[in-house]
Amino acid sequence: MIQVHVSGQVLDDARDRQHTGEAAPTPDEVRRISKRLRAGIAHLPDKEYTEQLRKRLREFAAEQDMELPTPDTRSAFWSYRLEDHPTVDVEAGEQLQSMHVAAAYTEAQNSIVEDTLRYLEGTPGGKALGELHLWDANVQRALKLDRDTGTALAYDAWGALSQRYAATTETEALFFMAELNPGAVAYQTEAPQLRRDGKLDIIDFMYPPPMGKYADLAPETQELLASRAVRAQVHTFGYDENDPKYTPLTKAGHLDLEHLKSLPTPEAQRAAVLEVCARVAAMDGPARAADVEKYVEEIKVLRPDHEVALPNSTDLAWAHEARAQATPVVSTHGAFLPGVEVNARTGPQQIQPPEPSASAIAGAHFLPGVTLKPVPAPAAQVPSTATTSQAPPAPEQVRGPTLAE
């Protein structure tokens, strides 16, 4: 498990980036952006106009250059803010956003060896999308959008670009976060893309896991939860199904720590963790069908009388539709959890078989002996504590109510 050493110089650079923020567009830039994006659709009724604008922004994202500068270039991903870290001296009360840490660390690494690392906002595609200033209130007003709609469109466009960024990641995916948050693009878009591509093994977390959450669990369970394979699939945050960022993947990937602590043996706890991983793998689709089977096989050994519950057919159909909007990719890696064997995916020429239709998925039974049924919602909803003092340039930092951090 990697834990990045953040030098004082990197930390100061990150603070400067956060303090300076993104330069607001001039009135002339706002007019040019609005004219460009509204051309040919400004006359449409509100609902149709919004949908056409969304499509236009996604098409723009799809056209951008997201290729790796070199085959060995690593990719940085980020989420929310820097919290407890053994090598970082964050000042009392300081909330340093991980996006700035990732950017500063990337630039420091590249000053030593050019193109050794990249981050989304620093890529040609990220810079091009950033020049549209989709998070800026003046741009949103010029586009005739209210704040919520404008933010949703910005989130969607950056999410589309993030998916392509993840799809082109090869050697290492360095996640500047302690854990995945279900309200973040890293959880909803980037990590699923990497998993579907068979690249679970290249994900490394640059911040230590939140071990305080796991204090009452068996040592074996704590070790499992700290593994990068589990951290790259599950989340432990409460959620609200009425939150605009909620998706069926949020429900599928939720690990209830209180329930986990109530289980009497390390074996039962391991089975519960693997069951969440199996649900996530099922949501990832046919590319991970073998992974689901491996998880289920081990769960049945650990808890022979336990009924394994995978996502229901409706949620699987939603996941199918979400994947259909993503860029097709091929699988070139293979790795998994400690003690779980998974067949490696090989060769850049390997083409994924076509997925069945959403209607076929909705009517299908996933695995023999495995129940498809709803995953229970968490007992307690945890309100978000996310805050931001400036217009964010990336999808997950959206103003207004969000899923819990």
GROMACS .gro file of C-alpha atoms in nm:
model
  405
    1MET     CA    1   0.000   0.000   0.000
    2ILE     CA    2   0.146   0.333  -0.107
    3GLN     CA    3   0.132   0.634   0.119
    4VAL     CA    4   0.265   0.935  -0.067
    5HIS     CA    5   0.529   1.148   0.101
    6VAL     CA    6   0.416   1.507   0.061
    7SER     CA    7   0.710   1.742   0.097
    8GLY     CA    8   0.676   2.086   0.247
    9GLN     CA    9   0.722   2.233  -0.099
   10VAL     CA   10   0.435   2.026  -0.241
   11LEU     CA   11   0.214   2.115   0.054
   12ASP     CA   12   0.287   2.486   0.013
   13ASP     CA   13   0.216   2.461  -0.361
   14ALA     CA   14  -0.115   2.290  -0.287
   15ARG     CA   15  -0.208   2.563  -0.040
   16ASP     CA   16  -0.121   2.831  -0.296
   17ARG     CA   17  -0.336   2.659  -0.559
   18GLN     CA   18  -0.630   2.638  -0.323
   19HIS     CA   19  -0.591   2.999  -0.209
   20THR     CA   20  -0.562   3.134  -0.564
   21GLY     CA   21  -0.840   2.922  -0.709
   22GLU     CA   22  -0.945   2.919  -1.070
   23ALA     CA   23  -0.950   3.254  -1.249
   24ALA     CA   24  -1.305   3.362  -1.322
   25PRO     CA   25  -1.390   3.412  -1.690
   26THR     CA   26  -1.416   3.769  -1.818
   27PRO     CA   27  -1.751   3.898  -1.946
   28ASP     CA   28  -1.625   3.854  -2.302
   29GLU     CA   29  -1.525   3.494  -2.229
   30VAL     CA   30  -1.867   3.427  -2.077
   31ARG     CA   31  -2.036   3.557  -2.392
   32ARG     CA   32  -1.812   3.351  -2.620
   33ILE     CA   33  -1.872   3.034  -2.419
   34SER     CA   34  -2.247   3.090  -2.416
   35LYS     CA   35  -2.261   3.165  -2.788
   36ARG     CA   36  -2.060   2.856  -2.870
   37LEU     CA   37  -2.263   2.618  -2.657
   38ARG     CA   38  -2.608   2.762  -2.735
   39ALA     CA   39  -2.560   2.780  -3.112
   40GLY     CA   40  -2.846   2.607  -3.292
   41ILE     CA   41  -3.032   2.499  -2.976
   42ALA     CA   42  -3.114   2.828  -2.799
   43HIS     CA   43  -3.465   2.831  -2.947
   44LEU     CA   44  -3.562   2.490  -2.807
   45PRO     CA   45  -3.804   2.443  -2.514
   46ASP     CA   46  -3.629   2.431  -2.176
   47LYS     CA   47  -3.631   2.054  -2.128
   48GLU     CA   48  -3.515   1.977  -2.481
   49TYR     CA   49  -3.260   2.257  -2.470
   50THR     CA   50  -3.108   2.119  -2.149
   51GLU     CA   51  -3.088   1.770  -2.293
   52GLN     CA   52  -2.927   1.891  -2.616
   53LEU     CA   53  -2.678   2.096  -2.416
   54ARG     CA   54  -2.593   1.790  -2.209
   55LYS     CA   55  -2.533   1.588  -2.526
   56ARG     CA   56  -2.323   1.867  -2.673
   57LEU     CA   57  -2.103   1.879  -2.364
   58ARG     CA   58  -2.061   1.502  -2.357
   59GLU     CA   59  -1.966   1.506  -2.725
   60PHE     CA   60  -1.714   1.778  -2.651
   61ALA     CA   61  -1.566   1.564  -2.373
   62ALA     CA   62  -1.553   1.264  -2.607
   63GLU     CA   63  -1.348   1.461  -2.862
   64GLN     CA   64  -1.073   1.563  -2.622
   65ASP     CA   65  -0.721   1.422  -2.615
   66MET     CA   66  -0.690   1.193  -2.314
   67GLU     CA   67  -0.406   0.972  -2.433
   68LEU     CA   68  -0.110   0.900  -2.207
   69PRO     CA   69   0.195   1.120  -2.281
   70THR     CA   70   0.411   0.805  -2.257
   71PRO     CA   71   0.326   0.438  -2.204
   72ASP     CA   72   0.476   0.459  -1.854
   73THR     CA   73   0.292   0.772  -1.739
   74ARG     CA   74   0.096   0.712  -1.420
   75SER     CA   75  -0.241   0.873  -1.347
   76ALA     CA   76  -0.347   1.063  -1.036
   77PHE     CA   77  -0.708   1.057  -0.915
   78TRP     CA   78  -0.842   1.262  -0.626
   79SER     CA   79  -1.144   1.297  -0.403
   80TYR     CA   80  -1.248   1.546  -0.136
   81ARG     CA   81  -0.983   1.659   0.108
   82LEU     CA   82  -0.663   1.556   0.281
   83GLU     CA   83  -0.731   1.415   0.626
   84ASP     CA   84  -0.511   1.212   0.863
   85HIS     CA   85  -0.180   1.127   0.701
   86PRO     CA   86   0.142   1.027   0.881
   87THR     CA   87   0.374   1.233   0.660
   88VAL     CA   88   0.164   1.547   0.618
   89ASP     CA   89   0.152   1.824   0.874
   90VAL     CA   90  -0.184   1.984   0.806
   91GLU     CA   91  -0.254   2.286   1.023
   92ALA     CA   92  -0.530   2.268   1.284
   93GLY     CA   93  -0.867   2.327   1.122
   94GLU     CA   94  -0.717   2.333   0.773
   95GLN     CA   95  -0.920   2.173   0.495
   96LEU     CA   96  -0.684   2.111   0.207
   97GLN     CA   97  -0.861   1.975  -0.100
   98SER     CA   98  -0.706   1.661  -0.247
   99MET     CA   99  -0.733   1.804  -0.599
  100HIS     CA  100  -0.466   2.058  -0.510
  101VAL     CA  101  -0.245   1.801  -0.339
  102ALA     CA  102  -0.268   1.574  -0.645
  103ALA     CA  103  -0.187   1.860  -0.883
  104ALA     CA  104   0.107   1.986  -0.676
  105TYR     CA  105   0.246   1.637  -0.628
  106THR     CA  106   0.213   1.566  -1.002
  107GLU     CA  107   0.395   1.882  -1.101
  108ALA     CA  108   0.672   1.810  -0.849
  109GLN     CA  109   0.718   1.459  -0.987
  110ASN     CA  110   0.723   1.586  -1.346
  111SER     CA  111   0.985   1.844  -1.260
  112ILE     CA  112   1.216   1.552  -1.181
  113VAL     CA  113   1.117   1.319  -1.467
  114GLU     CA  114   0.898   1.465  -1.740
  115ASP     CA  115   0.560   1.298  -1.798
  116THR     CA  116   0.601   1.055  -1.509
  117LEU     CA  117   0.254   1.144  -1.378
  118ARG     CA  118  -0.062   1.322  -1.493
  119TYR     CA  119  -0.380   1.455  -1.337
  120LEU     CA  120  -0.715   1.510  -1.508
  121GLU     CA  121  -0.728   1.889  -1.498
  122GLY     CA  122  -0.372   1.912  -1.635
  123THR     CA  123  -0.435   1.695  -1.944
  124PRO     CA  124  -0.509   1.858  -2.282
  125GLY     CA  125  -0.870   1.742  -2.250
  126GLY     CA  126  -0.900   1.866  -1.893
  127LYS     CA  127  -0.765   2.206  -1.988
  128ALA     CA  128  -1.004   2.231  -2.284
  129LEU     CA  129  -1.308   2.143  -2.072
  130GLY     CA  130  -1.187   2.374  -1.797
  131GLU     CA  131  -1.184   2.664  -2.043
  132LEU     CA  132  -1.563   2.633  -2.067
  133HIS     CA  133  -1.589   2.731  -1.698
  134LEU     CA  134  -1.899   2.517  -1.652
  135TRP     CA  135  -1.894   2.561  -1.273
  136ASP     CA  136  -1.898   2.942  -1.298
  137ALA     CA  137  -2.228   3.105  -1.199
  138ASN     CA  138  -2.202   3.369  -1.471
  139VAL     CA  139  -2.151   3.106  -1.739
  140GLN     CA  140  -2.449   2.908  -1.608
  141ARG     CA  141  -2.668   3.219  -1.616
  142ALA     CA  142  -2.551   3.299  -1.970
  143LEU     CA  143  -2.650   2.946  -2.067
  144LYS     CA  144  -2.997   3.011  -1.921
  145LEU     CA  145  -2.954   2.747  -1.651
  146ASP     CA  146  -3.046   2.758  -1.287
  147ARG     CA  147  -2.774   2.668  -1.039
  148ASP     CA  148  -2.885   2.308  -0.985
  149THR     CA  149  -2.919   2.232  -1.356
  150GLY     CA  150  -2.594   2.404  -1.443
  151THR     CA  151  -2.409   2.213  -1.173
  152ALA     CA  152  -2.561   1.882  -1.287
  153LEU     CA  153  -2.451   1.946  -1.647
  154ALA     CA  154  -2.100   2.040  -1.534
  155TYR     CA  155  -2.082   1.725  -1.323
  156ASP     CA  156  -2.200   1.514  -1.617
  157ALA     CA  157  -1.950   1.662  -1.862
  158TRP     CA  158  -1.656   1.622  -1.626
  159GLY     CA  159  -1.775   1.272  -1.542
  160ALA     CA  160  -1.767   1.180  -1.912
  161LEU     CA  161  -1.412   1.313  -1.940
  162SER     CA  162  -1.311   1.134  -1.618
  163GLN     CA  163  -1.435   0.805  -1.758
  164ARG     CA  164  -1.210   0.845  -2.063
  165TYR     CA  165  -0.922   0.946  -1.838
  166ALA     CA  166  -0.966   0.624  -1.641
  167ALA     CA  167  -1.001   0.420  -1.959
  168THR     CA  168  -0.661   0.537  -2.083
  169THR     CA  169  -0.487   0.475  -1.748
  170GLU     CA  170  -0.243   0.185  -1.769
  171THR     CA  171   0.053   0.153  -1.533
  172GLU     CA  172  -0.065   0.296  -1.200
  173ALA     CA  173  -0.376   0.473  -1.074
  174LEU     CA  174  -0.277   0.677  -0.769
  175PHE     CA  175  -0.587   0.765  -0.565
  176PHE     CA  176  -0.540   1.074  -0.348
  177MET     CA  177  -0.805   0.982  -0.094
  178ALA     CA  178  -0.836   0.772   0.221
  179GLU     CA  179  -1.140   0.582   0.094
  180LEU     CA  180  -1.393   0.597  -0.185
  181ASN     CA  181  -1.694   0.818  -0.124
  182PRO     CA  182  -2.015   0.722  -0.309
  183GLY     CA  183  -2.085   1.086  -0.395
  184ALA     CA  184  -1.756   1.120  -0.580
  185VAL     CA  185  -1.675   1.064  -0.946
  186ALA     CA  186  -1.390   0.840  -0.828
  187TYR     CA  187  -1.650   0.594  -0.696
  188GLN     CA  188  -1.925   0.632  -0.954
  189THR     CA  189  -1.716   0.659  -1.272
  190GLU     CA  190  -1.340   0.621  -1.247
  191ALA     CA  191  -1.301   0.315  -1.021
  192PRO     CA  192  -1.575   0.121  -1.208
  193GLN     CA  193  -1.400   0.190  -1.538
  194LEU     CA  194  -1.070   0.064  -1.402
  195ARG     CA  195  -1.236  -0.246  -1.256
  196ARG     CA  196  -1.417  -0.328  -1.579
  197ASP     CA  197  -1.086  -0.302  -1.762
  198GLY     CA  198  -0.933  -0.561  -1.529
  199LYS     CA  199  -0.714  -0.296  -1.365
  200LEU     CA  200  -0.813  -0.340  -1.004
  201ASP     CA  201  -0.453  -0.430  -0.929
  202ILE     CA  202  -0.311  -0.096  -1.044
  203ILE     CA  203  -0.516   0.112  -0.798
  204ASP     CA  204  -0.311   0.241  -0.504
  205PHE     CA  205  -0.438   0.472  -0.231
  206MET     CA  206  -0.203   0.755  -0.146
  207TYR     CA  207  -0.360   0.822   0.195
  208PRO     CA  208  -0.383   0.558   0.472
  209PRO     CA  209  -0.718   0.383   0.532
  210PRO     CA  210  -0.947   0.513   0.808
  211MET     CA  211  -0.850   0.247   1.060
  212GLY     CA  212  -1.038   0.424   1.339
  213LYS     CA  213  -1.361   0.311   1.177
  214TYR     CA  214  -1.251  -0.052   1.199
  215ALA     CA  215  -1.131  -0.054   1.562
  216ASP     CA  216  -1.394  -0.300   1.689
  217LEU     CA  217  -1.348  -0.551   1.409
  218ALA     CA  218  -1.137  -0.867   1.408
  219PRO     CA  219  -0.773  -0.802   1.309
  220GLU     CA  220  -0.819  -1.017   0.999
  221THR     CA  221  -1.116  -0.803   0.897
  222GLN     CA  222  -0.923  -0.483   0.954
  223GLU     CA  223  -0.648  -0.613   0.729
  224LEU     CA  224  -0.902  -0.705   0.461
  225LEU     CA  225  -1.068  -0.364   0.472
  226ALA     CA  226  -0.727  -0.197   0.443
  227SER     CA  227  -0.644  -0.392   0.127
  228ARG     CA  228  -0.654  -0.188  -0.191
  229ALA     CA  229  -0.887  -0.437  -0.362
  230VAL     CA  230  -1.158  -0.382  -0.100
  231ARG     CA  231  -1.094  -0.007  -0.080
  232ALA     CA  232  -1.135   0.013  -0.458
  233GLN     CA  233  -1.483  -0.141  -0.444
  234VAL     CA  234  -1.675  -0.075  -0.124
  235HIS     CA  235  -1.776   0.231   0.075
  236THR     CA  236  -1.886   0.271   0.436
  237PHE     CA  237  -2.087   0.595   0.415
  238GLY     CA  238  -2.455   0.635   0.489
  239TYR     CA  239  -2.660   0.759   0.197
  240ASP     CA  240  -2.996   0.902   0.103
  241GLU     CA  241  -3.174   0.758  -0.200
  242ASN     CA  242  -3.327   1.100  -0.264
  243ASP     CA  243  -2.983   1.258  -0.303
  244PRO     CA  244  -2.923   1.357  -0.668
  245LYS     CA  245  -2.586   1.181  -0.657
  246TYR     CA  246  -2.736   0.852  -0.542
  247THR     CA  247  -2.723   0.560  -0.786
  248PRO     CA  248  -2.791   0.186  -0.748
  249LEU     CA  249  -2.413   0.142  -0.732
  250THR     CA  250  -2.421   0.348  -0.411
  251LYS     CA  251  -2.652   0.090  -0.257
  252ALA     CA  252  -2.467  -0.211  -0.398
  253GLY     CA  253  -2.128  -0.100  -0.265
  254HIS     CA  254  -2.238  -0.002   0.085
  255LEU     CA  255  -2.073  -0.192   0.370
  256ASP     CA  256  -2.262  -0.153   0.697
  257LEU     CA  257  -1.989  -0.141   0.961
  258GLU     CA  258  -2.230  -0.175   1.252
  259HIS     CA  259  -2.372  -0.493   1.102
  260LEU     CA  260  -2.019  -0.613   1.031
  261LYS     CA  261  -1.917  -0.561   1.393
  262SER     CA  262  -2.218  -0.764   1.510
  263LEU     CA  263  -2.103  -1.076   1.324
  264PRO     CA  264  -1.949  -1.330   1.566
  265THR     CA  265  -1.647  -1.461   1.377
  266PRO     CA  266  -1.374  -1.335   1.144
  267GLU     CA  267  -1.502  -1.581   0.886
  268ALA     CA  268  -1.852  -1.432   0.895
  269GLN     CA  269  -1.707  -1.081   0.874
  270ARG     CA  270  -1.494  -1.175   0.574
  271ALA     CA  271  -1.797  -1.326   0.402
  272ALA     CA  272  -1.992  -1.004   0.456
  273VAL     CA  273  -1.715  -0.795   0.301
  274LEU     CA  274  -1.685  -1.032   0.006
  275GLU     CA  275  -2.060  -1.016  -0.047
  276VAL     CA  276  -2.041  -0.640  -0.098
  277CYS     CA  277  -1.751  -0.692  -0.338
  278ALA     CA  278  -1.962  -0.947  -0.526
  279ARG     CA  279  -2.246  -0.697  -0.558
  280VAL     CA  280  -2.009  -0.434  -0.694
  281ALA     CA  281  -1.857  -0.682  -0.938
  282ALA     CA  282  -2.206  -0.776  -1.055
  283MET     CA  283  -2.284  -0.409  -1.117
  284ASP     CA  284  -1.960  -0.382  -1.317
  285GLY     CA  285  -2.108  -0.622  -1.570
  286PRO     CA  286  -2.008  -0.926  -1.778
  287ALA     CA  287  -1.638  -0.832  -1.772
  288ARG     CA  288  -1.638  -0.930  -1.404
  289ALA     CA  289  -1.877  -1.227  -1.408
  290ALA     CA  290  -1.593  -1.465  -1.317
  291ASP     CA  291  -1.505  -1.240  -1.024
  292VAL     CA  292  -1.861  -1.259  -0.893
  293GLU     CA  293  -1.849  -1.636  -0.912
  294LYS     CA  294  -1.519  -1.653  -0.722
  295TYR     CA  295  -1.654  -1.431  -0.446
  296VAL     CA  296  -1.972  -1.633  -0.414
  297GLU     CA  297  -1.780  -1.961  -0.401
  298GLU     CA  298  -1.571  -1.839  -0.108
  299ILE     CA  299  -1.872  -1.693   0.074
  300LYS     CA  300  -2.047  -2.030   0.056
  301VAL     CA  301  -1.742  -2.196   0.212
  302LEU     CA  302  -1.721  -1.934   0.486
  303ARG     CA  303  -2.095  -1.929   0.559
  304PRO     CA  304  -2.261  -2.240   0.409
  305ASP     CA  305  -2.607  -2.151   0.538
  306HIS     CA  306  -2.596  -1.787   0.431
  307GLU     CA  307  -2.804  -1.672   0.134
  308VAL     CA  308  -2.591  -1.449  -0.088
  309ALA     CA  309  -2.784  -1.149  -0.218
  310LEU     CA  310  -2.672  -0.981  -0.539
  311PRO     CA  311  -2.826  -0.664  -0.687
  312ASN     CA  312  -3.178  -0.706  -0.816
  313SER     CA  313  -3.258  -0.714  -1.186
  314THR     CA  314  -3.367  -0.350  -1.193
  315ASP     CA  315  -3.035  -0.233  -1.052
  316LEU     CA  316  -2.844  -0.459  -1.293
  317ALA     CA  317  -3.040  -0.309  -1.582
  318TRP     CA  318  -2.949   0.042  -1.460
  319ALA     CA  319  -2.582  -0.059  -1.452
  320HIS     CA  320  -2.610  -0.195  -1.806
  321GLU     CA  321  -2.750   0.135  -1.931
  322ALA     CA  322  -2.476   0.328  -1.752
  323ARG     CA  323  -2.208   0.115  -1.914
  324ALA     CA  324  -2.367   0.162  -2.255
  325GLN     CA  325  -2.289   0.535  -2.231
  326ALA     CA  326  -1.921   0.467  -2.160
  327THR     CA  327  -1.640   0.432  -2.411
  328PRO     CA  328  -1.576   0.061  -2.496
  329VAL     CA  329  -1.250  -0.063  -2.350
  330VAL     CA  330  -1.052  -0.386  -2.335
  331SER     CA  331  -0.919  -0.571  -2.034
  332THR     CA  332  -0.544  -0.613  -1.996
  333HIS     CA  333  -0.487  -0.684  -1.626
  334GLY     CA  334  -0.593  -0.924  -1.354
  335ALA     CA  335  -0.575  -0.917  -0.973
  336PHE     CA  336  -0.802  -0.954  -0.678
  337LEU     CA  337  -0.844  -0.998  -0.305
  338PRO     CA  338  -0.615  -1.184  -0.067
  339GLY     CA  339  -0.714  -1.550  -0.083
  340VAL     CA  340  -0.943  -1.510  -0.385
  341GLU     CA  341  -0.814  -1.645  -0.714
  342VAL     CA  342  -0.932  -1.474  -1.032
  343ASN     CA  343  -0.845  -1.558  -1.389
  344ALA     CA  344  -0.626  -1.287  -1.545
  345ARG     CA  345  -0.744  -1.098  -1.850
  346THR     CA  346  -0.482  -1.088  -2.118
  347GLY     CA  347  -0.377  -0.906  -2.427
  348PRO     CA  348  -0.469  -0.569  -2.570
  349GLN     CA  349  -0.640  -0.747  -2.858
  350GLN     CA  350  -0.895  -0.913  -2.631
  351ILE     CA  351  -1.240  -0.784  -2.716
  352GLN     CA  352  -1.516  -0.797  -2.462
  353PRO     CA  353  -1.822  -0.992  -2.582
  354PRO     CA  354  -2.133  -0.785  -2.642
  355GLU     CA  355  -2.351  -0.736  -2.338
  356PRO     CA  356  -2.710  -0.857  -2.334
  357SER     CA  357  -2.981  -0.597  -2.355
  358ALA     CA  358  -3.115  -0.425  -2.047
  359SER     CA  359  -3.444  -0.611  -2.084
  360ALA     CA  360  -3.258  -0.943  -2.097
  361ILE     CA  361  -3.065  -0.851  -1.783
  362ALA     CA  362  -3.383  -0.749  -1.605
  363GLY     CA  363  -3.535  -1.091  -1.672
  364ALA     CA  364  -3.225  -1.301  -1.611
  365HIS     CA  365  -3.099  -1.489  -1.309
  366PHE     CA  366  -2.736  -1.405  -1.249
  367LEU     CA  367  -2.583  -1.714  -1.087
  368PRO     CA  368  -2.728  -2.051  -0.992
  369GLY     CA  369  -2.797  -2.064  -0.620
  370VAL     CA  370  -2.762  -1.689  -0.573
  371THR     CA  371  -3.057  -1.467  -0.487
  372LEU     CA  372  -3.121  -1.144  -0.673
  373LYS     CA  373  -3.288  -0.908  -0.431
  374PRO     CA  374  -3.273  -0.551  -0.308
  375VAL     CA  375  -2.984  -0.454  -0.086
  376PRO     CA  376  -3.111  -0.302   0.241
  377ALA     CA  377  -3.057   0.069   0.284
  378PRO     CA  378  -2.838   0.175   0.578
  379ALA     CA  379  -3.022   0.229   0.902
  380ALA     CA  380  -2.886   0.578   0.959
  381GLN     CA  381  -2.848   0.850   0.702
  382VAL     CA  382  -2.531   1.053   0.745
  383PRO     CA  383  -2.556   1.415   0.633
  384SER     CA  384  -2.284   1.558   0.415
  385THR     CA  385  -2.019   1.779   0.567
  386ALA     CA  386  -1.868   1.874   0.232
  387THR     CA  387  -1.790   2.241   0.195
  388THR     CA  388  -1.616   2.447  -0.069
  389SER     CA  389  -1.524   2.812  -0.077
  390GLN     CA  390  -1.478   2.848  -0.450
  391ALA     CA  391  -1.625   2.724  -0.777
  392PRO     CA  392  -1.480   2.374  -0.819
  393PRO     CA  393  -1.329   2.264  -1.148
  394ALA     CA  394  -1.408   1.896  -1.112
  395PRO     CA  395  -1.728   1.693  -1.101
  396GLU     CA  396  -1.762   1.576  -0.744
  397GLN     CA  397  -1.728   1.917  -0.578
  398VAL     CA  398  -2.082   2.024  -0.644
  399ARG     CA  399  -2.258   2.297  -0.451
  400GLY     CA  400  -2.569   2.205  -0.259
  401PRO     CA  401  -2.668   1.878  -0.086
  402THR     CA  402  -2.433   1.586  -0.147
  403LEU     CA  403  -2.379   1.236  -0.019
  404ALA     CA  404  -2.189   1.208   0.304
  405GLU     CA  405  -1.814   1.251   0.300
   0.00000   0.00000   0.00000
